[in-house]
Coordinates of C-alpha atoms and ligand atoms in Angstrom, one line a residue:
Chain A
M1 CA 99.8 78.7 55.3
K2 CA 101.2 81.5 57.6
D3 CA 99.1 82.7 60.5
Y4 CA 98.8 86.2 59.1
E5 CA 99.5 88.1 55.8
L6 CA 100.9 91.0 57.9
I7 CA 101.9 91.6 61.5
V8 CA 102.4 95.2 62.5
V9 CA 104.6 95.7 65.5
G10 CA 103.4 98.8 67.5
G11 CA 100.0 100.4 67.5
G12 CA 100.9 104.1 67.4
P13 CA 100.0 106.3 64.4
A14 CA 102.6 104.7 62.2
G15 CA 101.3 101.1 62.9
L16 CA 97.6 102.2 62.6
A17 CA 98.2 103.8 59.2
A18 CA 100.2 100.8 58.0
A19 CA 97.4 98.4 58.9
A20 CA 94.8 100.7 57.3
G21 CA 97.0 101.0 54.2
A22 CA 97.5 97.3 53.9
W23 CA 93.8 96.6 54.4
E24 CA 92.8 99.1 51.7
A25 CA 95.4 97.5 49.4
G26 CA 93.7 94.1 49.7
L27 CA 95.2 92.2 52.7
R28 CA 92.6 90.6 54.8
K29 CA 94.6 88.8 57.6
I30 CA 96.3 91.6 59.5
L31 CA 97.4 91.6 63.2
I32 CA 98.6 94.7 65.2
V33 CA 100.6 93.8 68.3
E34 CA 100.8 96.7 70.9
R35 CA 102.6 96.5 74.3
D36 CA 100.4 99.2 75.9
V37 CA 96.8 98.5 77.0
E38 CA 95.4 100.9 74.3
L39 CA 96.2 101.9 70.7
G40 CA 97.5 105.3 69.8
G41 CA 101.1 105.3 71.0
I42 CA 102.6 108.6 72.0
L43 CA 99.5 110.4 70.8
N44 CA 97.6 109.4 73.9
Q45 CA 99.7 111.7 76.1
C46 CA 100.0 114.5 73.5
I47 CA 96.7 116.2 74.6
H48 CA 97.7 119.5 73.0
N49 CA 96.4 120.6 69.6
G50 CA 98.4 120.8 66.4
F51 CA 97.9 117.4 64.8
G52 CA 96.4 116.6 61.5
L53 CA 96.4 119.9 59.6
H54 CA 97.8 118.2 56.5
Y55 CA 96.2 114.9 56.8
F56 CA 92.7 115.8 58.0
K57 CA 92.8 119.5 57.1
E58 CA 91.9 120.4 60.6
E59 CA 93.7 120.9 63.8
L60 CA 93.2 118.1 66.3
T61 CA 94.7 117.0 69.6
G62 CA 96.7 113.8 69.8
P63 CA 93.9 111.6 71.2
E64 CA 91.5 112.9 68.6
Y65 CA 94.0 112.1 65.8
A66 CA 94.5 108.6 67.1
G67 CA 90.7 108.2 67.6
R68 CA 90.1 108.9 63.9
F69 CA 92.4 106.0 62.9
I70 CA 91.1 103.7 65.5
K71 CA 87.6 104.3 64.2
R72 CA 88.8 103.6 60.6
L73 CA 90.1 100.2 61.9
A74 CA 86.7 99.4 63.6
G75 CA 85.2 99.1 60.1
T76 CA 87.7 96.3 59.1
D77 CA 88.6 92.8 60.3
I78 CA 92.1 93.9 61.4
E79 CA 92.9 92.1 64.7
V80 CA 94.6 93.8 67.7
L81 CA 96.6 92.1 70.4
S82 CA 97.2 94.7 73.1
D83 CA 99.1 94.4 76.4
T84 CA 101.4 92.2 74.4
M85 CA 105.1 92.7 73.8
V86 CA 107.0 91.7 70.7
L87 CA 110.2 90.1 71.9
D88 CA 111.8 89.1 68.6
V89 CA 111.4 89.4 64.8
T90 CA 113.1 86.6 62.9
E91 CA 113.6 85.6 59.4
G92 CA 110.6 84.0 57.7
P93 CA 109.4 86.5 58.8
A94 CA 108.0 85.5 62.2
V95 CA 107.3 87.4 65.4
L96 CA 107.8 86.2 69.0
V97 CA 105.2 87.7 71.3
S98 CA 104.6 87.6 75.0
G99 CA 101.4 88.7 76.7
R100 CA 99.0 87.9 79.5
E101 CA 96.3 86.6 77.2
C102 CA 98.3 84.9 74.5
G103 CA 101.3 83.6 76.5
C104 CA 104.6 83.4 74.7
R105 CA 104.3 82.2 71.1
L106 CA 105.8 82.5 67.7
I107 CA 103.5 83.9 65.0
Q108 CA 104.3 83.4 61.3
A109 CA 103.5 86.1 58.7
D110 CA 104.0 86.8 55.0
S111 CA 105.2 90.3 55.9
V112 CA 106.0 92.5 59.0
V113 CA 105.8 96.2 59.5
L114 CA 108.0 97.6 62.3
A115 CA 106.4 100.7 63.9
M116 CA 107.9 100.7 67.4
G117 CA 108.3 104.5 67.6
C118 CA 111.2 106.0 69.6
R119 CA 112.1 106.7 73.2
E120 CA 113.6 109.7 75.0
R121 CA 117.3 110.2 75.6
T122 CA 117.9 110.2 79.3
R123 CA 120.2 112.1 81.6
G124 CA 122.7 109.2 81.4
A125 CA 122.9 109.5 77.7
I126 CA 124.1 113.2 77.9
S127 CA 125.9 112.9 81.2
I128 CA 125.2 116.0 83.3
P129 CA 127.5 116.3 86.4
G130 CA 126.0 116.8 89.9
S131 CA 124.2 114.9 92.5
R132 CA 121.3 112.4 91.9
P133 CA 118.3 113.8 93.8
A134 CA 114.6 113.1 92.9
G135 CA 112.9 115.6 90.7
I136 CA 114.6 114.9 87.4
F137 CA 112.4 113.6 84.6
T138 CA 112.5 113.3 80.9
A139 CA 109.9 115.6 79.5
G140 CA 107.8 112.7 78.0
T141 CA 107.7 110.9 81.3
A142 CA 106.5 114.1 83.0
Q143 CA 103.9 114.4 80.2
R144 CA 102.6 110.9 80.8
Y145 CA 102.4 111.5 84.6
I146 CA 100.4 114.7 84.2
N147 CA 98.2 114.0 81.2
I148 CA 97.4 110.3 81.7
E149 CA 98.1 109.4 85.4
G150 CA 97.1 112.8 86.7
Y151 CA 100.1 113.6 89.0
M152 CA 101.8 117.0 89.0
V153 CA 105.6 116.7 88.9
G154 CA 106.8 119.9 90.6
S155 CA 106.2 123.6 91.2
R156 CA 109.4 125.4 90.1
V157 CA 110.8 123.9 86.9
V158 CA 113.8 124.3 84.6
I159 CA 113.7 122.6 81.2
L160 CA 116.9 121.4 79.5
G161 CA 116.6 121.1 75.8
S162 CA 114.2 122.9 73.5
G163 CA 112.8 119.9 71.7
D164 CA 109.0 119.9 71.1
I165 CA 108.1 117.8 74.1
G166 CA 110.0 120.2 76.4
L167 CA 108.3 123.2 74.9
I168 CA 104.8 121.6 75.1
M169 CA 105.5 120.8 78.7
A170 CA 106.6 124.3 79.6
R171 CA 103.1 125.5 78.6
R172 CA 101.3 122.6 80.2
L173 CA 103.1 123.1 83.6
T174 CA 102.5 126.8 83.5
L175 CA 98.8 126.4 82.9
E176 CA 98.6 123.8 85.7
G177 CA 100.1 126.4 88.1
A178 CA 103.8 125.6 88.1
K179 CA 106.5 128.3 87.5
V180 CA 108.7 127.5 84.6
L181 CA 111.9 129.5 85.1
A182 CA 113.8 128.8 82.0
C183 CA 114.3 126.7 78.9
V184 CA 117.9 126.0 78.3
E185 CA 119.3 124.9 74.9
V186 CA 122.9 124.0 74.2
M187 CA 122.7 124.7 70.5
P188 CA 122.5 128.2 69.0
H189 CA 119.1 127.4 67.5
P190 CA 115.9 125.9 69.1
G191 CA 115.3 122.2 68.7
G192 CA 111.5 122.4 68.3
L193 CA 109.1 123.9 65.8
S194 CA 108.9 127.7 65.7
R195 CA 105.2 127.6 66.4
N196 CA 105.9 125.8 69.7
I197 CA 108.5 128.5 70.7
A198 CA 105.8 131.1 70.0
Q199 CA 102.9 129.4 71.7
C200 CA 104.6 127.6 74.6
L201 CA 107.4 130.0 75.6
N202 CA 106.7 133.5 74.2
D203 CA 103.0 133.4 75.3
F204 CA 104.0 132.9 78.9
N205 CA 107.2 135.0 78.9
I206 CA 109.4 131.9 79.6
P207 CA 113.0 132.8 78.8
L208 CA 114.8 130.7 76.2
Y209 CA 118.6 130.6 76.8
L210 CA 120.3 129.5 73.5
S211 CA 123.9 128.3 73.7
H212 CA 123.5 127.5 77.3
T213 CA 123.5 124.2 79.3
V214 CA 123.0 122.8 82.8
T215 CA 126.4 122.4 84.4
D216 CA 125.4 121.3 87.9
I217 CA 122.5 119.9 89.7
I218 CA 122.3 120.6 93.5
G219 CA 120.1 118.8 96.0
K220 CA 120.1 116.0 98.5
D221 CA 116.8 114.2 98.4
R222 CA 115.1 116.6 95.9
V223 CA 116.5 119.0 93.3
E224 CA 117.2 122.3 95.1
K225 CA 118.8 124.3 92.3
V226 CA 120.5 123.9 89.0
I227 CA 123.4 125.9 87.6
V228 CA 123.2 127.0 84.0
S229 CA 126.2 128.2 82.0
Q230 CA 126.8 129.7 78.6
V231 CA 128.7 127.5 76.1
D232 CA 131.2 128.4 73.4
E233 CA 131.0 127.3 69.7
R234 CA 132.3 123.9 70.6
R235 CA 129.7 123.5 73.3
R236 CA 132.1 123.8 76.2
P237 CA 130.8 125.7 79.3
I238 CA 132.4 129.2 79.6
P239 CA 133.6 129.8 83.2
G240 CA 132.2 132.9 84.9
T241 CA 128.8 132.7 83.0
E242 CA 127.1 130.6 85.7
M243 CA 123.4 131.4 86.6
E244 CA 121.6 129.8 89.5
F245 CA 118.0 128.7 89.4
E246 CA 116.2 127.6 92.5
C247 CA 113.9 124.9 91.5
D248 CA 112.5 121.5 92.5
T249 CA 112.3 119.9 89.1
L250 CA 114.5 119.6 86.0
L251 CA 112.9 118.3 82.8
L252 CA 115.1 116.8 80.1
S253 CA 114.0 117.3 76.5
V254 CA 117.2 116.3 74.9
G255 CA 116.1 114.3 72.0
L256 CA 114.6 111.0 70.9
I257 CA 116.2 107.8 69.7
P258 CA 114.4 105.3 67.4
E259 CA 113.6 102.2 69.3
N260 CA 115.5 99.5 67.3
E261 CA 116.6 96.8 69.7
L262 CA 114.3 94.4 67.8
S263 CA 115.6 95.5 64.4
R264 CA 119.2 95.2 65.4
R265 CA 118.7 91.7 66.9
A266 CA 117.0 90.7 63.7
G267 CA 120.1 91.7 61.8
I268 CA 118.4 94.5 59.9
E269 CA 120.8 97.1 58.6
I270 CA 120.7 100.3 60.7
D271 CA 121.7 103.7 59.4
P272 CA 124.1 105.4 62.0
R273 CA 122.8 108.8 60.9
T274 CA 119.1 108.2 61.8
N275 CA 119.6 105.2 64.2
G276 CA 116.7 103.6 62.2
P277 CA 116.6 100.9 59.6
V278 CA 118.0 101.6 56.1
V279 CA 114.9 101.7 53.9
Y280 CA 113.9 101.7 50.2
G281 CA 111.3 104.0 48.8
S282 CA 108.7 101.3 49.5
M283 CA 109.8 101.4 53.2
E284 CA 111.2 97.9 52.9
T285 CA 114.2 97.2 55.2
S286 CA 117.2 95.1 54.4
M287 CA 115.3 92.0 55.5
P288 CA 112.9 90.8 52.7
G289 CA 109.2 91.2 53.6
V290 CA 110.0 93.4 56.6
F291 CA 109.0 97.1 56.3
A292 CA 109.3 100.0 58.7
C293 CA 107.6 103.4 59.2
G294 CA 107.3 106.3 61.6
N295 CA 109.6 107.3 64.4
V296 CA 111.4 103.9 64.4
V297 CA 112.8 104.9 61.0
H298 CA 113.6 108.6 61.8
V299 CA 112.3 111.0 64.3
H300 CA 109.3 113.0 62.9
D301 CA 108.0 116.2 64.2
L302 CA 104.6 116.0 62.4
V303 CA 102.3 113.0 62.8
D304 CA 100.8 113.7 59.3
N305 CA 104.1 112.6 57.8
V306 CA 104.1 109.5 60.0
S307 CA 100.7 108.6 58.7
D308 CA 101.8 109.0 55.1
E309 CA 104.8 106.9 55.7
G310 CA 102.8 104.3 57.5
E311 CA 100.2 104.0 54.7
R312 CA 103.1 103.6 52.2
A313 CA 104.7 100.8 54.2
G314 CA 101.3 99.1 54.5
R315 CA 100.6 99.3 50.8
S316 CA 104.1 98.1 50.0
A317 CA 103.6 95.1 52.3
A318 CA 100.3 94.3 50.5
E319 CA 102.0 94.5 47.1
Y320 CA 104.8 92.3 48.4
V321 CA 102.4 89.7 49.7
L322 CA 99.9 89.8 46.8
G323 CA 102.6 90.1 44.2
G324 CA 103.2 86.3 44.2
D325 CA 106.9 86.0 43.5
K326 CA 108.5 87.0 46.8
D327 CA 112.1 87.0 45.5
A328 CA 111.4 89.4 42.6
A329 CA 112.9 92.8 43.4
P330 CA 111.3 95.7 41.5
D331 CA 112.6 96.1 38.0
G332 CA 116.2 97.3 37.6
K333 CA 118.7 98.4 40.2
A334 CA 118.3 100.6 43.2
V335 CA 120.2 103.8 43.5
S336 CA 121.6 105.1 46.8
L337 CA 120.8 108.5 48.3
K338 CA 123.6 110.4 50.1
N339 CA 123.4 113.5 52.2
G340 CA 125.6 116.4 50.8
E341 CA 126.6 119.7 52.4
G342 CA 124.0 121.1 54.8
V343 CA 121.9 118.0 55.0
T344 CA 122.3 115.4 57.9
Y345 CA 120.5 112.4 56.5
T346 CA 117.9 111.2 53.9
V347 CA 115.1 108.7 54.2
P348 CA 114.8 106.6 52.2
Q349 CA 118.4 105.7 51.7
H350 CA 117.8 103.8 48.5
I351 CA 115.2 104.2 45.7
Y352 CA 114.2 102.2 42.7
P353 CA 114.2 104.5 39.7
S354 CA 111.4 102.4 38.1
A355 CA 109.1 102.7 41.2
G356 CA 107.6 106.1 40.2
A357 CA 107.7 109.4 42.0
A358 CA 109.8 109.3 45.2
D359 CA 109.3 111.4 48.4
V360 CA 112.5 112.1 50.2
Y361 CA 112.6 113.3 53.7
F362 CA 115.7 114.9 55.4
R363 CA 116.9 117.4 57.9
V364 CA 119.3 120.4 57.4
A365 CA 122.4 120.8 59.6
H366 CA 121.7 124.5 60.6
T367 CA 119.2 127.2 59.9
F368 CA 119.0 128.6 56.4
D369 CA 117.3 131.8 55.1
K370 CA 116.6 132.0 51.3
S371 CA 118.1 128.7 50.2
V372 CA 118.1 126.0 47.6
I373 CA 117.9 122.2 47.8
R374 CA 119.8 120.5 45.0
V375 CA 119.6 116.9 43.9
L376 CA 122.7 115.6 42.0
D377 CA 123.1 112.4 40.1
D378 CA 126.7 111.4 40.1
G379 CA 127.6 115.1 40.7
E380 CA 125.3 116.5 38.0
E381 CA 122.3 118.6 39.1
V382 CA 119.0 117.1 38.1
L383 CA 116.6 119.0 40.2
S384 CA 116.4 122.0 42.6
F385 CA 113.9 123.3 45.1
R386 CA 113.7 126.8 46.6
R387 CA 113.0 127.4 50.3
A388 CA 112.3 130.7 52.1
R389 CA 113.7 129.3 55.4
M390 CA 114.8 125.9 56.7
A391 CA 115.7 124.8 60.3
P392 CA 117.0 121.6 61.8
G393 CA 114.0 121.3 64.0
E394 CA 111.7 121.0 61.0
M395 CA 111.9 118.0 58.7
E396 CA 112.0 118.8 54.9
K397 CA 110.4 116.9 52.1
I398 CA 111.0 116.9 48.4
T399 CA 109.3 114.8 45.7
I400 CA 111.4 113.5 42.8
P401 CA 108.9 113.3 40.0
A402 CA 108.5 109.9 38.2
D403 CA 110.3 110.9 35.0
K404 CA 113.2 112.4 36.9
A405 CA 113.4 109.3 39.2
A406 CA 113.4 107.0 36.2
A407 CA 116.5 108.7 34.8
L408 CA 118.6 108.3 37.9
K409 CA 121.6 106.1 37.4
G410 CA 124.5 106.8 39.9
T411 CA 124.8 107.9 43.5
V412 CA 122.2 110.6 44.2
T413 CA 123.2 113.4 46.5
V414 CA 120.8 115.8 48.3
L415 CA 122.4 119.1 49.5
A416 CA 121.3 122.5 50.8
Q417 CA 122.9 125.9 50.1
E418 CA 122.1 129.5 50.8
A419 CA 120.7 131.0 47.7
Chain B
M1 CA 105.0 150.1 66.4
A2 CA 105.6 147.1 64.1
H3 CA 105.0 143.6 65.5
E4 CA 107.0 140.5 64.6
F5 CA 106.0 137.0 65.5
I6 CA 105.6 133.5 64.2
C7 CA 102.5 132.3 62.5
T8 CA 101.1 129.3 64.4
V9 CA 98.2 128.5 62.0
C10 CA 100.2 125.7 60.5
P11 CA 103.5 123.9 61.3
R12 CA 105.3 125.8 58.6
G13 CA 105.8 128.7 61.1
C14 CA 106.2 131.7 58.8
H15 CA 107.9 134.8 60.4
L16 CA 105.2 137.5 60.1
R17 CA 105.6 141.3 60.4
V18 CA 102.7 143.7 60.9
D19 CA 103.3 147.4 60.4
D20 CA 101.3 150.3 61.9
D21 CA 98.9 150.3 58.9
M22 CA 98.2 146.6 59.4
N23 CA 100.2 145.5 56.4
V24 CA 101.3 141.9 56.8
T25 CA 104.5 140.6 55.3
G26 CA 106.3 137.2 55.6
N27 CA 103.2 135.1 55.2
S28 CA 103.2 132.2 52.7
C29 CA 99.4 132.0 52.5
P30 CA 96.3 134.1 53.2
R31 CA 95.6 132.4 56.5
G32 CA 98.8 134.1 57.8
V33 CA 97.3 137.6 57.2
K34 CA 94.1 136.7 59.1
Y35 CA 96.2 135.3 61.9
A36 CA 98.5 138.3 62.1
I37 CA 95.7 140.8 62.3
A38 CA 93.9 138.8 64.9
E39 CA 97.2 138.4 66.9
V40 CA 97.7 142.2 67.0
T41 CA 94.1 143.1 67.7
A42 CA 92.6 140.2 69.7
P43 CA 94.9 137.2 70.2
T44 CA 93.1 133.8 70.8
R45 CA 94.3 130.3 71.6
V46 CA 92.8 126.8 71.7
V47 CA 93.3 125.6 75.3
T48 CA 93.9 121.9 76.2
S49 CA 94.0 120.2 79.5
T50 CA 92.6 117.2 81.4
V51 CA 89.8 116.6 83.9
R52 CA 89.1 113.8 86.4
I53 CA 87.0 110.9 85.2
N54 CA 85.4 108.1 87.2
G55 CA 84.5 104.6 86.0
A56 CA 87.0 104.5 83.1
A57 CA 90.2 102.6 82.6
L58 CA 92.2 105.8 83.2
R59 CA 91.9 108.6 85.7
R60 CA 92.1 111.7 83.4
C61 CA 90.1 112.6 80.3
P62 CA 91.8 115.1 77.9
V63 CA 89.7 118.1 76.9
R64 CA 90.1 121.2 74.6
T65 CA 88.1 124.3 73.8
A66 CA 86.0 123.7 70.7
A67 CA 87.4 126.9 69.3
P68 CA 90.0 129.5 70.2
I69 CA 89.3 131.7 73.2
P70 CA 90.9 135.0 74.2
K71 CA 94.5 134.5 75.1
G72 CA 94.2 136.3 78.4
L73 CA 91.6 133.8 79.6
M74 CA 93.7 130.7 79.2
G75 CA 94.8 130.4 82.9
E76 CA 91.2 131.0 84.2
A77 CA 89.7 128.5 81.8
V78 CA 92.1 125.8 83.0
K79 CA 91.2 126.6 86.6
A80 CA 87.5 126.2 85.9
L81 CA 88.2 122.6 84.9
S82 CA 89.4 121.6 88.5
D83 CA 85.7 121.6 89.6
V84 CA 84.7 119.0 86.9
T85 CA 84.5 115.3 87.3
L86 CA 83.2 113.2 84.4
T87 CA 81.7 109.7 84.6
A88 CA 82.3 107.2 81.9
P89 CA 81.1 106.5 79.2
V90 CA 82.4 109.6 77.5
E91 CA 82.5 110.2 73.8
T92 CA 85.0 112.4 71.9
G93 CA 83.2 115.8 71.4
D94 CA 81.0 115.5 74.5
V95 CA 80.6 119.0 76.2
V96 CA 82.6 119.1 79.5
I97 CA 81.8 122.8 80.3
A98 CA 79.4 124.8 78.2
D99 CA 80.1 128.4 77.4
V100 CA 83.5 128.7 79.2
L101 CA 83.8 132.1 81.1
G102 CA 81.0 133.6 78.9
T103 CA 83.1 133.2 75.7
G104 CA 80.4 131.2 73.9
V105 CA 82.9 128.4 73.5
D106 CA 82.6 124.9 75.1
F107 CA 85.2 122.7 76.6
I108 CA 84.8 119.3 74.9
A109 CA 86.3 115.8 75.6
T110 CA 89.0 114.7 73.1
K111 CA 89.0 111.0 73.9
T112 CA 86.3 108.2 74.1
F113 CA 86.1 106.2 77.3
A114 CA 84.0 103.1 77.8
K115 CA 82.5 102.3 81.2
V116 CA 84.5 99.7 83.0
Ligands
FAD1 C1 105.6 115.0 73.1 C2 105.4 115.0 71.6 C3 104.7 116.0 71.0 C4 104.4 116.0 69.7 N1 103.7 117.0 69.1 C5 103.3 116.9 67.8 C6 102.4 117.9 67.2 O1 102.1 118.9 67.9 N2 102.0 117.8 66.0 C7 102.4 116.7 65.2 O2 101.9 116.6 64.1 N3 103.2 115.8 65.7 C8 103.7 115.8 67.0 N4 104.5 114.9 67.5 C9 105.0 113.8 66.6 C10 104.2 112.6 66.5 O3 103.2 112.5 67.5 C11 105.0 111.4 66.5 O4 106.0 111.6 65.5 C12 104.2 110.1 66.2 O5 103.4 109.9 67.3 C13 105.1 108.9 66.0 O6 104.3 107.8 65.7 P1 104.9 106.3 65.8 O7 103.7 105.4 65.6 O8 106.0 106.1 64.9 O9 105.4 106.1 67.3 P2 104.6 105.9 68.7 O10 103.5 106.9 68.8 O11 105.7 106.0 69.7 O12 104.1 104.4 68.7 C14 104.9 103.3 68.8 C15 104.1 102.2 69.5 O13 104.8 101.0 69.4 C16 104.6 100.3 70.6 N5 105.8 99.4 70.8 C17 107.1 99.7 70.8 N6 107.8 98.6 71.0 C18 107.0 97.5 71.0 C19 107.2 96.1 71.1 N7 108.4 95.6 71.2 N8 106.1 95.3 71.1 C20 104.8 95.9 71.0 N9 104.6 97.2 70.9 C21 105.7 98.0 70.9 C22 104.6 101.4 71.7 O14 104.0 101.0 72.9 C23 103.8 102.5 70.9 O15 102.4 102.4 71.2 C24 104.8 114.9 68.9 C25 105.6 113.9 69.5 C26 105.8 113.9 70.8 C27 106.6 112.8 71.4
SF4_2 S1 101.3 132.1 56.8 FE1 100.2 130.3 56.0 S2 101.9 128.8 55.4 FE2 102.8 130.4 56.8 S3 102.6 129.4 58.9 FE3 100.8 130.8 58.5 S4 99.3 129.4 57.8 FE4 101.2 128.3 57.5

């Protein structure tokens, strides 16, 4: 017999929901492995409110949201191994862990859920010219310093990138007494949620420079100033548009990348559009018995969606384990989902028509006013959805009802058009 | 003068417009109307921050106002927290400062810390 029915890699909201979902679906031997000393993942440093409006129908802070799930686990026999790193996931499946308490060992399981989250893109990943002084942080690192460790990162700050973490940090730093001089975004549209633009920049009169980027960083030991330039449609700096900001800190909020070293090494198929594993509607990856959910699959802006996806992965793992015949794929053939015009990716990438209603998540390529989302089966429209407004910073979700899903035969395309 | 802003009640972020007669447009649900009127007459915000904590595994305990407070008081409310030091154990929901700046709203802890 295997050591566990299910091992969950990562104890953030995705992993917590997966474990809870699997428990409620009947699994009894479940282990969560978390490299940090506490459960909750990124939520522990997200002390702002705005979590849980869909899932709990009230507005919570990150730690409160995590706390609800941790409490739910307390009523079960789900085991947690914290301060322990998963080094490898191998076929079987099995998980190689290393931790102070358990040493280094291989644990066998009937199924595995990958829930490692994502990490921030760094300055190297987007290559800004200039010198290399102290005072340059990714926004999430600064968030951790301030909210968990209790250190202030600087007093005059420029933020590059208008992703949600950067916006949240603009407000946080201002309330803690720093002066945030500007938020600079290379794209013509903001990266984060509209509500964060409103509450974190507009409330404090922090200017947002769209179609601008940092073109130079000046300073010997510590950042002294940054140069910001306007960019053209092809994102090239326009000479003569330089602005100088005297500051001691530059925060980078330039995007998140799903953390998939483990998945890649395991030979799991990765989608180059999302940088996450290719998944079926059940959240199963290309490796049988290995499921994935949360930011490791694609970057989410709402934790509520992460919890939904996590529960689905957990329930699917339970079905897989309790279903007996491990080799039996669901009835019939899977169909593939492709992104058409105006859409940058879809998750899942494959669905089984026989598996019932299918939730499909995706992002649009640019902002849309009154618009329509169309679902085509081999070029023929089978469904459409109207939207008043869509933006790349806000993940979209459509549900293909069970009867429509059952009729799908060919390649399914999801596209977005102005109405 | 008409006001235009983004509804922040839920993540959908509808673009609201309020005219001189307090007519609201652009909302997708009734909560947007309530928010828009409040935003024009007396804007409020939930404030989140952290305070020192002794005797716990970490050094900072996250807190929030239990309800929204007037927007203009945000900065002063956060300043008031610098005088506070908690001692573990702390439960989520414990009052950190009662009746912040006479608003009738408390600052509460948003995380549970065991004593170590
Ligand atoms: C700054 C910020 C602000 C946000 N604001 C909001 C908001 O206002 N409202 C909202 O709804 N959503 C918000 N989100 C989104 C939401 O919080 C995230 O989408 C969600 O937390 C992702 O959950 P996750 O479990 O996939 O990843 P994470 O929370 O990152 O959890 C992954 C966990 O896996 C662990 N792990 C990784 N690799 C290993 C390994 N090899 N071995 C063991 N453990 C490992 C990590 O330590 C971590 O605990 C925000 C996100 C961020 C980053
Ligand atoms: S109007 Fe309603 S749906 Fe739109 S953002 Fe406000 S609360 Fe959400």
